Tab-separated table of C-alpha atoms and ligand atoms in Angstrom:
chain	number	residue	atom	x	y	z
A	56	MET	CA	-3.737	-44.938	-75.881
A	57	GLN	CA	-3.727	-41.162	-76.178
A	58	PRO	CA	-0.639	-39.284	-74.947
A	59	SER	CA	-2.784	-37.123	-72.700
A	60	GLU	CA	-3.929	-40.076	-70.599
A	61	PRO	CA	-2.792	-40.243	-66.969
A	62	MET	CA	0.002	-42.773	-67.511
A	63	LEU	CA	1.960	-39.980	-69.187
A	64	ARG	CA	3.358	-38.822	-65.858
A	65	GLY	CA	4.783	-42.064	-64.572
A	66	SER	CA	6.951	-42.492	-61.520
A	67	GLY	CA	9.926	-43.538	-63.623
A	68	ASP	CA	10.116	-46.890	-61.877
A	69	LYS	CA	9.665	-48.798	-65.133
A	70	PRO	CA	10.933	-48.361	-68.707
A	71	THR	CA	8.928	-45.732	-70.600
A	72	SER	CA	5.839	-47.170	-72.269
A	73	PRO	CA	6.198	-47.605	-76.066
A	74	SER	CA	2.580	-46.394	-76.350
A	75	LEU	CA	3.963	-42.871	-75.837
A	76	LEU	CA	6.016	-43.094	-79.022
A	77	ALA	CA	3.081	-41.631	-80.941
A	78	ASN	CA	4.060	-38.380	-79.259
A	79	PRO	CA	7.857	-38.538	-79.234
A	80	LEU	CA	8.476	-35.426	-77.112
A	81	ASP	CA	6.232	-36.859	-74.402
A	82	PHE	CA	8.200	-40.092	-74.633
A	83	ILE	CA	11.517	-38.244	-74.232
A	84	SER	CA	10.112	-36.247	-71.327
A	85	GLU	CA	8.982	-39.473	-69.670
A	86	ASP	CA	12.393	-41.022	-70.333
A	87	HIS	CA	13.874	-38.121	-68.347
A	88	LEU	CA	11.677	-38.980	-65.369
A	89	ARG	CA	12.951	-42.516	-65.678
A	90	GLU	CA	16.558	-41.294	-65.836
A	91	ARG	CA	16.063	-39.097	-62.795
A	92	GLN	CA	14.685	-42.045	-60.860
A	93	VAL	CA	17.587	-44.314	-61.888
A	94	CYS	CA	20.097	-41.575	-60.979
A	95	ALA	CA	18.627	-41.630	-57.446
A	96	VAL	CA	19.148	-45.413	-57.379
A	97	ILE	CA	22.762	-44.922	-58.550
A	98	ASP	CA	23.318	-42.324	-55.810
A	99	GLY	CA	21.930	-44.885	-53.342
A	100	LEU	CA	24.410	-47.510	-54.585
A	101	ALA	CA	27.242	-44.995	-54.247
A	102	THR	CA	26.448	-44.265	-50.589
A	103	ALA	CA	25.134	-47.588	-49.224
A	104	ASP	CA	27.353	-49.632	-46.885
A	105	THR	CA	26.591	-52.889	-48.667
A	106	LEU	CA	25.656	-53.548	-52.266
A	107	ASP	CA	21.937	-53.790	-53.006
A	108	ARG	CA	21.998	-56.528	-55.641
A	109	GLN	CA	18.479	-55.883	-56.898
A	110	ALA	CA	19.119	-52.158	-57.337
A	111	THR	CA	22.396	-52.970	-59.100
A	112	THR	CA	20.565	-55.262	-61.523
A	113	THR	CA	17.960	-52.536	-62.169
A	114	VAL	CA	20.678	-50.006	-62.993
A	115	LEU	CA	22.571	-52.432	-65.238
A	116	ARG	CA	19.411	-53.249	-67.160
A	117	PHE	CA	18.658	-49.535	-67.597
A	118	LEU	CA	22.190	-48.863	-68.851
A	119	ASN	CA	22.094	-51.775	-71.280
A	120	GLU	CA	18.567	-51.409	-72.608
A	121	GLU	CA	17.413	-47.808	-72.199
A	122	LEU	CA	20.069	-45.127	-71.788
A	123	ASN	CA	21.984	-45.743	-74.991
A	124	VAL	CA	18.792	-45.727	-77.072
A	125	HIS	CA	17.615	-42.512	-75.411
A	126	LEU	CA	20.903	-40.756	-76.125
A	127	ARG	CA	20.735	-41.885	-79.761
A	128	ASP	CA	17.146	-40.562	-80.068
A	129	GLU	CA	18.477	-37.167	-79.141
A	130	ALA	CA	21.869	-37.093	-80.851
A	131	GLU	CA	20.695	-38.627	-84.132
A	132	ASP	CA	17.209	-37.136	-84.449
A	133	LEU	CA	16.104	-34.529	-81.916
A	134	PHE	CA	19.202	-32.309	-81.994
A	135	PRO	CA	19.445	-32.213	-85.819
A	136	LEU	CA	15.723	-31.382	-86.081
A	137	LEU	CA	16.102	-28.598	-83.534
A	138	ALA	CA	19.146	-27.228	-85.335
A	139	ARG	CA	17.124	-27.154	-88.554
A	140	ARG	CA	14.016	-25.490	-87.114
A	141	CYS	CA	15.324	-23.064	-84.539
A	142	THR	CA	16.006	-19.435	-85.257
A	143	GLU	CA	19.056	-17.506	-84.131
A	144	GLU	CA	17.080	-15.868	-81.358
A	145	ASP	CA	16.386	-19.309	-79.861
A	146	ALA	CA	20.150	-19.440	-79.195
A	147	ILE	CA	20.120	-23.171	-78.643
A	148	GLU	CA	23.506	-24.003	-80.109
A	149	GLY	CA	25.329	-23.347	-76.850
A	150	ALA	CA	22.746	-25.351	-74.888
A	151	ILE	CA	23.044	-28.305	-77.260
A	152	ASN	CA	26.845	-28.196	-77.017
A	153	ARG	CA	26.744	-28.219	-73.214
A	154	ILE	CA	24.219	-31.064	-73.211
A	155	ARG	CA	26.341	-33.029	-75.678
A	156	ALA	CA	29.386	-32.550	-73.431
A	157	ASP	CA	27.510	-34.119	-70.497
A	158	GLN	CA	26.207	-36.913	-72.697
A	159	ASP	CA	29.702	-37.603	-74.068
A	160	GLU	CA	31.133	-37.723	-70.566
A	161	ALA	CA	28.367	-40.089	-69.401
A	162	MET	CA	29.022	-42.320	-72.439
A	163	ARG	CA	32.768	-42.257	-71.733
A	164	LEU	CA	32.172	-43.470	-68.171
A	165	LEU	CA	29.503	-45.985	-69.182
A	166	PRO	CA	31.747	-49.028	-69.905
A	167	GLU	CA	33.540	-48.567	-66.565
A	168	VAL	CA	30.245	-48.165	-64.657
A	169	ARG	CA	28.825	-51.230	-66.356
A	170	ALA	CA	31.938	-53.329	-65.692
A	171	MET	CA	32.187	-52.402	-62.027
A	172	LEU	CA	28.512	-53.075	-61.280
A	173	ALA	CA	28.625	-56.402	-63.138
A	174	GLY	CA	31.893	-57.236	-61.341
A	175	CYS	CA	30.352	-56.571	-57.918
A	176	LEU	CA	27.404	-58.821	-58.767
A	177	ASP	CA	29.748	-61.582	-59.963
A	178	ARG	CA	32.091	-61.587	-57.007
A	179	GLY	CA	29.465	-60.675	-54.400
A	180	GLY	CA	31.551	-57.831	-53.003
A	181	ASP	CA	30.982	-54.166	-52.284
A	182	LEU	CA	32.016	-51.134	-54.295
A	183	THR	CA	35.355	-49.521	-53.563
A	184	ALA	CA	35.607	-45.816	-52.683
A	185	LYS	CA	36.967	-45.126	-56.170
A	186	GLU	CA	34.073	-46.965	-57.812
A	187	ARG	CA	31.572	-45.038	-55.697
A	188	ALA	CA	33.130	-41.776	-56.862
A	189	VAL	CA	32.793	-42.860	-60.519
A	190	LEU	CA	29.114	-43.701	-59.947
A	191	THR	CA	28.426	-40.300	-58.401
A	192	LYS	CA	30.187	-38.560	-61.282
A	193	PHE	CA	28.283	-40.594	-63.860
A	194	ALA	CA	24.892	-39.848	-62.235
A	195	GLY	CA	25.828	-36.161	-62.131
A	196	HIS	CA	26.401	-36.013	-65.895
A	197	VAL	CA	23.206	-37.916	-66.687
A	198	ARG	CA	21.194	-35.676	-64.346
A	199	ARG	CA	22.657	-32.466	-65.749
A	200	HIS	CA	21.797	-33.460	-69.300
A	201	LEU	CA	18.170	-34.137	-68.471
A	202	VAL	CA	17.716	-30.986	-66.393
A	203	ALA	CA	19.053	-28.819	-69.236
A	204	GLU	CA	16.948	-30.626	-71.813
A	205	ASN	CA	13.764	-30.325	-69.784
A	206	ALA	CA	14.367	-26.645	-69.087
A	207	ILE	CA	15.609	-25.507	-72.498
A	208	LEU	CA	15.346	-27.969	-75.364
A	209	LEU	CA	11.989	-29.665	-74.874
A	210	PRO	CA	9.983	-26.418	-74.521
A	211	ILE	CA	11.639	-25.083	-77.709
A	212	ALA	CA	11.044	-28.392	-79.503
A	213	ARG	CA	7.348	-28.262	-78.585
A	214	ALA	CA	7.121	-24.765	-80.042
A	215	ARG	CA	9.242	-25.224	-83.157
A	216	LEU	CA	9.011	-28.783	-84.493
A	217	THR	CA	6.410	-29.320	-87.183
A	218	ARG	CA	3.985	-32.223	-87.383
A	219	ALA	CA	6.211	-33.719	-90.065
A	220	ASP	CA	9.249	-33.391	-87.769
A	221	LEU	CA	7.413	-35.159	-84.957
A	222	ARG	CA	6.334	-37.858	-87.363
A	223	HIS	CA	9.949	-38.335	-88.487
A	224	LEU	CA	11.151	-38.435	-84.871
A	225	SER	CA	8.471	-40.940	-83.884
A	226	LYS	CA	9.276	-43.181	-86.850
A	227	HIS	CA	12.990	-43.259	-86.086
A	228	MET	CA	12.448	-43.838	-82.363
A	229	ARG	CA	10.150	-46.777	-83.124
A	230	SER	CA	12.615	-48.211	-85.619
A	231	ARG	CA	15.449	-47.890	-83.065
A	232	ARG	CA	13.380	-50.057	-80.703
A	233	GLY	CA	12.607	-52.649	-83.360
A	234	LEU	CA	8.966	-51.539	-83.609
A	235	PRO	CA	7.088	-51.132	-86.903
A	236	ASP	CA	6.003	-47.678	-87.962
A	237	PHE	CA	2.464	-46.685	-87.038
A	238	PRO	CA	0.210	-47.982	-89.808
A	239	GLY	CA	-1.842	-45.730	-92.034
A	240	THR	CA	0.159	-42.537	-91.591
A	241	PRO	CA	1.865	-40.920	-94.536
A	242	ASP	CA	5.619	-40.743	-94.613
A	243	ALA	CA	6.525	-37.161	-93.814
A	244	GLU	CA	10.172	-37.286	-94.817
B	360	FE2	FE1	17.684	-36.735	-72.729
C-alpha cells in the first residue's frame, strides 16, 4: 500500500490504518482526522438527552486504544525530532509548548472521562450536567491540539525532517503498536 493511495484521506470513522505507518506524518495527519471525528461524537454525548451506548463504547475504545499512543508518538518522537531539526526562524518552541499544555490538560482529564463513561454504561444511566461539562472541556483540549499541529507543526515537519528522521519515527511508532519494523530497510539511527 502506497501512502498516496486514496485511503489516505479517511473519514476518521475507524482507527487509522497501520499501512500508513510507512509514512509516519501521513499516519499522524490521519490520526488527527480520527480525533476530530471522535471529538464530534464526544460533543454529541455531552448534548444528547439520553446516553447513546454505542457511541459511548466507541469513545471509550478510542481513549483506551488510540489516543494515548498518538500522544506518545508526538511527545516522545515527533516533538524531539522537530526541536532538533528546526531553526530559530521556525519559532516552533512556543507552538510546541502550547500544544503540550493542551495535551497535558486532556491527559489530566482522561481518567475522569474514562471513569464517567464506563460508569454510565455500567449503571445504565445518563450523564450529569457536571459530567457533560467535563466532556466538552476534554474535547476542546483534544481539538485544539490537533488544529495547532495540523496548521503549524506538520507542515514544518514535512519540510524539515530528513528521511532518516522519518525512518526513526516510523520505527518507533510501529514498535509502540507492537508491530515489527519494516523488513529490509537500514536502521537510520
Ligand atoms: Fe496530535
